[in-house]
Amino acid sequence: MTHRILILGGTTEARQLAGKLVARADLSVTLSLAGRTESPVAQGVPVRTGGFGGVQGLAAYLKEAGTDLLIDATHPYAARISANAAQAARRAGVPIMALRRPGWEPVEGDRWTLVDTVADAVQALGAASRRTFLALGRQEVGAFEAALQHSYLIRSVDPVEPRPAVPDATYLLARGPFREADERALLVEHGIDVIVSKNSGGEATYGKIAAARALGIEVIMVRRPALPDVPSAETVEALADMVDHFLEPVAERGV
């Protein structure tokens, strides 16, 4: 029997998980991408691109596709997608699991200012002009039009369109992972004195956090949003084990 699995992706871990599961002969795996990245990394598995049309659309898709398991492996800050996924799975009667990488924890030497939203981060920059590195998604940088006194270094995978109406901004196009030594050189080159970041977790973008610590630079860290309470794992391996257990015949599970 072939089990159909839909993975809501867009993260490195989602791609790794899909690759791990697609190797199994008893699984049919589809990876869903929101389509926000113009040139996503090759995924190596069947990919569906674009939204579903909210809870109702996703629930309908799960039923029509005969999905046996939904896996939410979206970015930790994709709170609306995660909420929609949990509701749609419940509505369609499809089991759901989540892959949630742990967030970064401050260590000695870090200068973190914790805020709840990107709008709060704008306020936390203060009134005086600062050289600010925005390590955020391109959808969020527009909020900094409310703080024109600062100069900004804005890095993104795809071009920021439209560009925010700020008088002093430098744009970099780059895709991680970013090494600490390179991040340190970048911060020094641009005279950065504050970083605005999400607590993405993982190693690929931690370099800037370590570099900031080494240079004594403040990091305004946007806390993670609340996510729905569904069975979850922190690593690809742990979630793959959960999938194995889910797929075992009931008699073999010992329940």
Short mmCIF file of N, CA and C in Angstrom, two decimals, residues 66-198:
data_model
loop_
_atom_site.label_atom_id
_atom_site.label_comp_id
_atom_site.label_asym_id
_atom_site.label_seq_id
_atom_site.Cartn_x
_atom_site.Cartn_y
_atom_site.Cartn_z
N GLY A 66 -6.25 12.37 -1.57
CA GLY A 66 -6.17 11.15 -0.78
C GLY A 66 -4.97 11.15 0.16
N THR A 67 -4.69 12.31 0.73
CA THR A 67 -3.51 12.47 1.59
C THR A 67 -3.70 11.67 2.89
N ASP A 68 -2.66 10.91 3.23
CA ASP A 68 -2.70 10.10 4.46
C ASP A 68 -2.02 10.80 5.64
N LEU A 69 -1.13 11.74 5.34
CA LEU A 69 -0.40 12.44 6.41
C LEU A 69 0.04 13.81 5.90
N LEU A 70 -0.20 14.84 6.71
CA LEU A 70 0.26 16.20 6.40
C LEU A 70 1.41 16.54 7.33
N ILE A 71 2.50 17.03 6.76
CA ILE A 71 3.66 17.44 7.57
C ILE A 71 3.90 18.93 7.37
N ASP A 72 3.84 19.68 8.45
CA ASP A 72 4.11 21.11 8.43
C ASP A 72 5.59 21.33 8.71
N ALA A 73 6.35 21.61 7.65
CA ALA A 73 7.79 21.87 7.79
C ALA A 73 8.10 23.28 7.28
N THR A 74 7.16 24.20 7.53
CA THR A 74 7.33 25.58 7.10
C THR A 74 8.27 26.32 8.06
N HIS A 75 8.57 27.56 7.71
CA HIS A 75 9.45 28.39 8.53
C HIS A 75 8.80 28.64 9.88
N PRO A 76 9.60 28.74 10.95
CA PRO A 76 9.01 28.98 12.28
C PRO A 76 8.13 30.22 12.37
N TYR A 77 8.30 31.17 11.44
CA TYR A 77 7.51 32.40 11.49
C TYR A 77 6.31 32.37 10.54
N ALA A 78 6.07 31.23 9.89
CA ALA A 78 4.91 31.10 9.01
C ALA A 78 3.70 30.70 9.84
N ALA A 79 3.36 31.53 10.83
CA ALA A 79 2.34 31.17 11.82
C ALA A 79 0.97 30.96 11.18
N ARG A 80 0.62 31.79 10.21
CA ARG A 80 -0.71 31.66 9.59
C ARG A 80 -0.81 30.35 8.82
N ILE A 81 0.25 30.00 8.10
CA ILE A 81 0.23 28.74 7.34
C ILE A 81 0.12 27.56 8.30
N SER A 82 0.86 27.61 9.41
CA SER A 82 0.81 26.53 10.38
C SER A 82 -0.58 26.40 11.00
N ALA A 83 -1.20 27.55 11.31
CA ALA A 83 -2.55 27.53 11.88
C ALA A 83 -3.54 26.97 10.86
N ASN A 84 -3.42 27.40 9.61
CA ASN A 84 -4.31 26.89 8.56
C ASN A 84 -4.13 25.39 8.37
N ALA A 85 -2.88 24.95 8.43
CA ALA A 85 -2.59 23.52 8.23
C ALA A 85 -3.25 22.69 9.31
N ALA A 86 -3.14 23.13 10.56
CA ALA A 86 -3.73 22.38 11.68
C ALA A 86 -5.25 22.31 11.54
N GLN A 87 -5.86 23.45 11.17
CA GLN A 87 -7.32 23.47 11.02
C GLN A 87 -7.77 22.63 9.83
N ALA A 88 -7.03 22.72 8.73
CA ALA A 88 -7.41 21.97 7.52
C ALA A 88 -7.28 20.47 7.76
N ALA A 89 -6.22 20.06 8.47
CA ALA A 89 -6.02 18.64 8.75
C ALA A 89 -7.17 18.11 9.61
N ARG A 90 -7.56 18.91 10.60
CA ARG A 90 -8.67 18.51 11.47
C ARG A 90 -9.97 18.40 10.66
N ARG A 91 -10.19 19.38 9.79
CA ARG A 91 -11.41 19.40 8.99
C ARG A 91 -11.46 18.23 8.02
N ALA A 92 -10.30 17.88 7.46
CA ALA A 92 -10.25 16.79 6.47
C ALA A 92 -10.09 15.42 7.11
N GLY A 93 -9.85 15.39 8.43
CA GLY A 93 -9.64 14.12 9.11
C GLY A 93 -8.31 13.48 8.76
N VAL A 94 -7.31 14.33 8.49
CA VAL A 94 -5.97 13.84 8.11
C VAL A 94 -5.01 14.09 9.26
N PRO A 95 -4.23 13.10 9.67
CA PRO A 95 -3.23 13.33 10.73
C PRO A 95 -2.20 14.38 10.30
N ILE A 96 -1.67 15.12 11.27
CA ILE A 96 -0.67 16.16 10.99
C ILE A 96 0.49 16.04 11.97
N MET A 97 1.68 16.29 11.47
CA MET A 97 2.89 16.39 12.29
C MET A 97 3.62 17.67 11.87
N ALA A 98 4.48 18.15 12.76
CA ALA A 98 5.23 19.37 12.44
C ALA A 98 6.72 19.15 12.70
N LEU A 99 7.52 19.73 11.83
CA LEU A 99 8.98 19.75 12.00
C LEU A 99 9.34 21.16 12.46
N ARG A 100 9.78 21.29 13.70
CA ARG A 100 10.04 22.61 14.27
C ARG A 100 11.44 22.68 14.86
N ARG A 101 12.33 23.28 14.10
CA ARG A 101 13.70 23.39 14.61
C ARG A 101 13.73 24.30 15.84
N PRO A 102 14.56 23.97 16.81
CA PRO A 102 14.61 24.80 18.03
C PRO A 102 15.17 26.18 17.73
N GLY A 103 14.72 27.17 18.49
CA GLY A 103 15.24 28.53 18.32
C GLY A 103 16.62 28.67 18.94
N TRP A 104 17.28 29.76 18.61
CA TRP A 104 18.57 30.06 19.23
C TRP A 104 18.36 30.53 20.67
N GLU A 105 19.31 30.23 21.52
CA GLU A 105 19.28 30.70 22.90
C GLU A 105 20.44 31.66 23.11
N PRO A 106 20.22 32.77 23.80
CA PRO A 106 21.34 33.70 24.05
C PRO A 106 22.39 33.05 24.95
N VAL A 107 23.65 33.34 24.66
CA VAL A 107 24.75 32.86 25.49
C VAL A 107 25.54 34.06 25.99
N GLU A 108 26.49 33.81 26.87
CA GLU A 108 27.26 34.91 27.45
C GLU A 108 27.93 35.73 26.35
N GLY A 109 27.77 37.02 26.42
CA GLY A 109 28.35 37.92 25.43
C GLY A 109 27.33 38.43 24.42
N ASP A 110 26.21 37.75 24.29
CA ASP A 110 25.16 38.23 23.38
C ASP A 110 24.50 39.48 23.96
N ARG A 111 24.17 40.42 23.09
CA ARG A 111 23.43 41.63 23.48
C ARG A 111 22.10 41.63 22.74
N TRP A 112 21.15 40.84 23.24
CA TRP A 112 19.86 40.72 22.58
C TRP A 112 18.84 41.63 23.23
N THR A 113 18.05 42.27 22.37
CA THR A 113 16.84 42.97 22.80
C THR A 113 15.68 42.21 22.19
N LEU A 114 14.84 41.62 23.03
CA LEU A 114 13.74 40.77 22.54
C LEU A 114 12.48 41.59 22.30
N VAL A 115 11.88 41.40 21.12
CA VAL A 115 10.62 42.08 20.78
C VAL A 115 9.66 41.05 20.20
N ASP A 116 8.38 41.41 20.17
CA ASP A 116 7.36 40.46 19.72
C ASP A 116 7.08 40.52 18.22
N THR A 117 7.25 41.69 17.62
CA THR A 117 6.91 41.86 16.21
C THR A 117 7.95 42.71 15.50
N VAL A 118 7.89 42.70 14.17
CA VAL A 118 8.80 43.55 13.39
C VAL A 118 8.51 45.02 13.67
N ALA A 119 7.23 45.37 13.87
CA ALA A 119 6.88 46.76 14.21
C ALA A 119 7.54 47.17 15.53
N ASP A 120 7.58 46.24 16.49
CA ASP A 120 8.26 46.53 17.76
C ASP A 120 9.76 46.71 17.53
N ALA A 121 10.31 45.98 16.59
CA ALA A 121 11.74 46.10 16.28
C ALA A 121 12.05 47.49 15.74
N VAL A 122 11.15 48.02 14.92
CA VAL A 122 11.32 49.39 14.39
C VAL A 122 11.43 50.38 15.55
N GLN A 123 10.54 50.24 16.52
CA GLN A 123 10.55 51.13 17.68
C GLN A 123 11.82 50.95 18.51
N ALA A 124 12.27 49.71 18.63
CA ALA A 124 13.43 49.41 19.47
C ALA A 124 14.72 50.00 18.93
N LEU A 125 14.75 50.35 17.64
CA LEU A 125 15.95 50.98 17.08
C LEU A 125 16.22 52.34 17.71
N GLY A 126 15.15 53.00 18.18
CA GLY A 126 15.31 54.29 18.85
C GLY A 126 15.33 55.47 17.89
N ALA A 127 15.52 56.64 18.45
CA ALA A 127 15.42 57.88 17.66
C ALA A 127 16.71 58.24 16.95
N ALA A 128 17.85 57.92 17.56
CA ALA A 128 19.14 58.30 16.98
C ALA A 128 19.47 57.42 15.77
N SER A 129 20.14 58.01 14.79
CA SER A 129 20.49 57.28 13.57
C SER A 129 21.43 56.12 13.88
N ARG A 130 21.13 54.95 13.30
CA ARG A 130 21.96 53.77 13.50
C ARG A 130 22.18 53.04 12.17
N ARG A 131 23.33 52.41 12.06
CA ARG A 131 23.61 51.60 10.87
C ARG A 131 23.08 50.19 11.13
N THR A 132 22.01 49.84 10.43
CA THR A 132 21.19 48.69 10.78
C THR A 132 21.23 47.62 9.70
N PHE A 133 21.52 46.39 10.10
CA PHE A 133 21.48 45.24 9.19
C PHE A 133 20.14 44.55 9.38
N LEU A 134 19.31 44.56 8.35
CA LEU A 134 18.01 43.91 8.40
C LEU A 134 18.14 42.49 7.86
N ALA A 135 18.14 41.53 8.77
CA ALA A 135 18.24 40.12 8.40
C ALA A 135 16.84 39.52 8.50
N LEU A 136 15.95 39.98 7.63
CA LEU A 136 14.53 39.62 7.66
C LEU A 136 14.10 39.17 6.27
N GLY A 137 12.87 38.67 6.18
CA GLY A 137 12.31 38.36 4.87
C GLY A 137 12.00 39.65 4.12
N ARG A 138 11.98 39.56 2.80
CA ARG A 138 11.77 40.79 2.02
C ARG A 138 10.37 41.35 2.22
N GLN A 139 9.43 40.52 2.72
CA GLN A 139 8.08 41.03 2.95
C GLN A 139 8.02 41.98 4.14
N GLU A 140 9.04 41.93 5.02
CA GLU A 140 8.96 42.67 6.28
C GLU A 140 9.73 43.99 6.29
N VAL A 141 10.59 44.20 5.32
CA VAL A 141 11.46 45.38 5.40
C VAL A 141 10.70 46.68 5.21
N GLY A 142 9.52 46.62 4.59
CA GLY A 142 8.73 47.83 4.38
C GLY A 142 8.36 48.53 5.68
N ALA A 143 8.30 47.77 6.79
CA ALA A 143 7.94 48.36 8.08
C ALA A 143 8.91 49.44 8.51
N PHE A 144 10.13 49.41 7.97
CA PHE A 144 11.17 50.35 8.41
C PHE A 144 11.06 51.70 7.71
N GLU A 145 10.05 51.85 6.86
CA GLU A 145 9.74 53.18 6.32
C GLU A 145 9.30 54.11 7.45
N ALA A 146 8.94 53.52 8.59
CA ALA A 146 8.54 54.33 9.75
C ALA A 146 9.75 54.87 10.52
N ALA A 147 10.96 54.51 10.07
CA ALA A 147 12.18 54.96 10.77
C ALA A 147 13.21 55.36 9.73
N LEU A 148 13.00 56.53 9.16
CA LEU A 148 13.84 56.99 8.03
C LEU A 148 15.20 57.50 8.48
N GLN A 149 15.41 57.68 9.79
CA GLN A 149 16.66 58.26 10.27
C GLN A 149 17.82 57.27 10.22
N HIS A 150 17.52 55.98 10.07
CA HIS A 150 18.58 54.98 10.09
C HIS A 150 19.07 54.67 8.68
N SER A 151 20.28 54.14 8.58
CA SER A 151 20.77 53.60 7.31
C SER A 151 20.65 52.08 7.39
N TYR A 152 20.35 51.45 6.27
CA TYR A 152 20.01 50.03 6.29
C TYR A 152 20.86 49.23 5.31
N LEU A 153 21.26 48.05 5.77
CA LEU A 153 21.83 47.02 4.91
C LEU A 153 20.77 45.93 4.85
N ILE A 154 20.27 45.65 3.65
CA ILE A 154 19.15 44.74 3.47
C ILE A 154 19.59 43.57 2.60
N ARG A 155 19.56 42.37 3.19
CA ARG A 155 19.99 41.18 2.45
C ARG A 155 18.80 40.26 2.23
N SER A 156 18.68 39.76 1.01
CA SER A 156 17.56 38.87 0.69
C SER A 156 17.98 37.91 -0.41
N VAL A 157 17.23 36.81 -0.53
CA VAL A 157 17.50 35.82 -1.57
C VAL A 157 17.07 36.38 -2.93
N ASP A 158 15.92 37.02 -2.96
CA ASP A 158 15.39 37.64 -4.18
C ASP A 158 15.36 39.15 -4.02
N PRO A 159 15.36 39.90 -5.14
CA PRO A 159 15.30 41.36 -5.03
C PRO A 159 14.08 41.84 -4.25
N VAL A 160 14.24 42.88 -3.45
CA VAL A 160 13.14 43.48 -2.69
C VAL A 160 12.37 44.40 -3.64
N GLU A 161 11.14 44.04 -3.94
CA GLU A 161 10.29 44.83 -4.84
C GLU A 161 8.90 44.96 -4.24
N PRO A 162 8.38 46.16 -4.08
CA PRO A 162 9.08 47.43 -4.27
C PRO A 162 10.05 47.68 -3.13
N ARG A 163 11.07 48.46 -3.41
CA ARG A 163 12.02 48.80 -2.36
C ARG A 163 11.38 49.77 -1.38
N PRO A 164 11.68 49.62 -0.09
CA PRO A 164 11.09 50.54 0.88
C PRO A 164 11.59 51.97 0.65
N ALA A 165 10.73 52.92 0.97
CA ALA A 165 11.06 54.34 0.76
C ALA A 165 11.91 54.84 1.93
N VAL A 166 13.15 54.35 1.98
CA VAL A 166 14.10 54.83 2.98
C VAL A 166 15.26 55.47 2.23
N PRO A 167 15.79 56.61 2.73
CA PRO A 167 16.77 57.37 1.96
C PRO A 167 18.14 56.73 1.86
N ASP A 168 18.49 55.87 2.83
CA ASP A 168 19.85 55.33 2.86
C ASP A 168 19.78 53.82 3.04
N ALA A 169 19.88 53.08 1.93
CA ALA A 169 19.79 51.62 2.01
C ALA A 169 20.74 50.98 1.00
N THR A 170 21.38 49.91 1.42
CA THR A 170 22.24 49.10 0.56
C THR A 170 21.61 47.72 0.46
N TYR A 171 21.55 47.19 -0.76
CA TYR A 171 20.88 45.90 -0.97
C TYR A 171 21.89 44.83 -1.36
N LEU A 172 21.78 43.68 -0.73
CA LEU A 172 22.62 42.53 -1.05
C LEU A 172 21.73 41.35 -1.42
N LEU A 173 22.08 40.67 -2.50
CA LEU A 173 21.39 39.42 -2.84
C LEU A 173 22.32 38.27 -2.49
N ALA A 174 21.85 37.37 -1.63
CA ALA A 174 22.67 36.23 -1.21
C ALA A 174 21.78 35.16 -0.62
N ARG A 175 22.23 33.93 -0.76
CA ARG A 175 21.52 32.79 -0.19
C ARG A 175 22.47 32.07 0.77
N GLY A 176 21.99 31.77 1.99
CA GLY A 176 22.82 31.09 2.97
C GLY A 176 23.15 29.67 2.53
N PRO A 177 23.96 28.95 3.29
CA PRO A 177 24.43 29.30 4.63
C PRO A 177 25.52 30.37 4.61
N PHE A 178 25.62 31.12 5.72
CA PHE A 178 26.60 32.19 5.87
C PHE A 178 27.56 31.84 6.99
N ARG A 179 28.86 31.85 6.68
CA ARG A 179 29.87 31.52 7.69
C ARG A 179 30.11 32.71 8.62
N GLU A 180 30.45 32.40 9.86
CA GLU A 180 30.66 33.46 10.85
C GLU A 180 31.74 34.44 10.40
N ALA A 181 32.84 33.93 9.87
CA ALA A 181 33.94 34.81 9.46
C ALA A 181 33.49 35.79 8.38
N ASP A 182 32.67 35.30 7.44
CA ASP A 182 32.17 36.17 6.37
C ASP A 182 31.19 37.20 6.92
N GLU A 183 30.36 36.77 7.86
CA GLU A 183 29.40 37.69 8.47
C GLU A 183 30.13 38.77 9.26
N ARG A 184 31.15 38.39 9.94
CA ARG A 184 31.93 39.36 10.72
C ARG A 184 32.54 40.41 9.78
N ALA A 185 33.11 39.95 8.66
CA ALA A 185 33.70 40.87 7.69
C ALA A 185 32.63 41.81 7.12
N LEU A 186 31.43 41.28 6.87
CA LEU A 186 30.34 42.09 6.34
C LEU A 186 29.93 43.19 7.33
N LEU A 187 29.80 42.81 8.60
CA LEU A 187 29.39 43.77 9.63
C LEU A 187 30.41 44.88 9.79
N VAL A 188 31.68 44.50 9.74
CA VAL A 188 32.75 45.50 9.88
C VAL A 188 32.79 46.41 8.65
N GLU A 189 32.70 45.81 7.46
CA GLU A 189 32.77 46.57 6.21
C GLU A 189 31.69 47.65 6.15
N HIS A 190 30.49 47.32 6.63
CA HIS A 190 29.37 48.26 6.55
C HIS A 190 29.18 49.07 7.83
N GLY A 191 30.07 48.90 8.79
CA GLY A 191 29.98 49.68 10.03
C GLY A 191 28.68 49.44 10.79
N ILE A 192 28.18 48.23 10.75
CA ILE A 192 26.88 47.90 11.37
C ILE A 192 26.98 48.01 12.90
N ASP A 193 25.99 48.66 13.51
CA ASP A 193 25.98 48.71 14.98
C ASP A 193 24.74 48.07 15.59
N VAL A 194 23.82 47.58 14.74
CA VAL A 194 22.66 46.85 15.27
C VAL A 194 22.12 45.94 14.16
N ILE A 195 21.70 44.74 14.56
CA ILE A 195 21.09 43.78 13.64
C ILE A 195 19.65 43.55 14.06
N VAL A 196 18.75 43.51 13.08
CA VAL A 196 17.37 43.09 13.37
C VAL A 196 17.19 41.71 12.74
N SER A 197 16.83 40.73 13.57
CA SER A 197 16.77 39.35 13.11
C SER A 197 15.55 38.64 13.69
N LYS A 198 15.12 37.61 12.99
CA LYS A 198 14.17 36.66 13.56
C LYS A 198 14.96 35.54 14.22
#
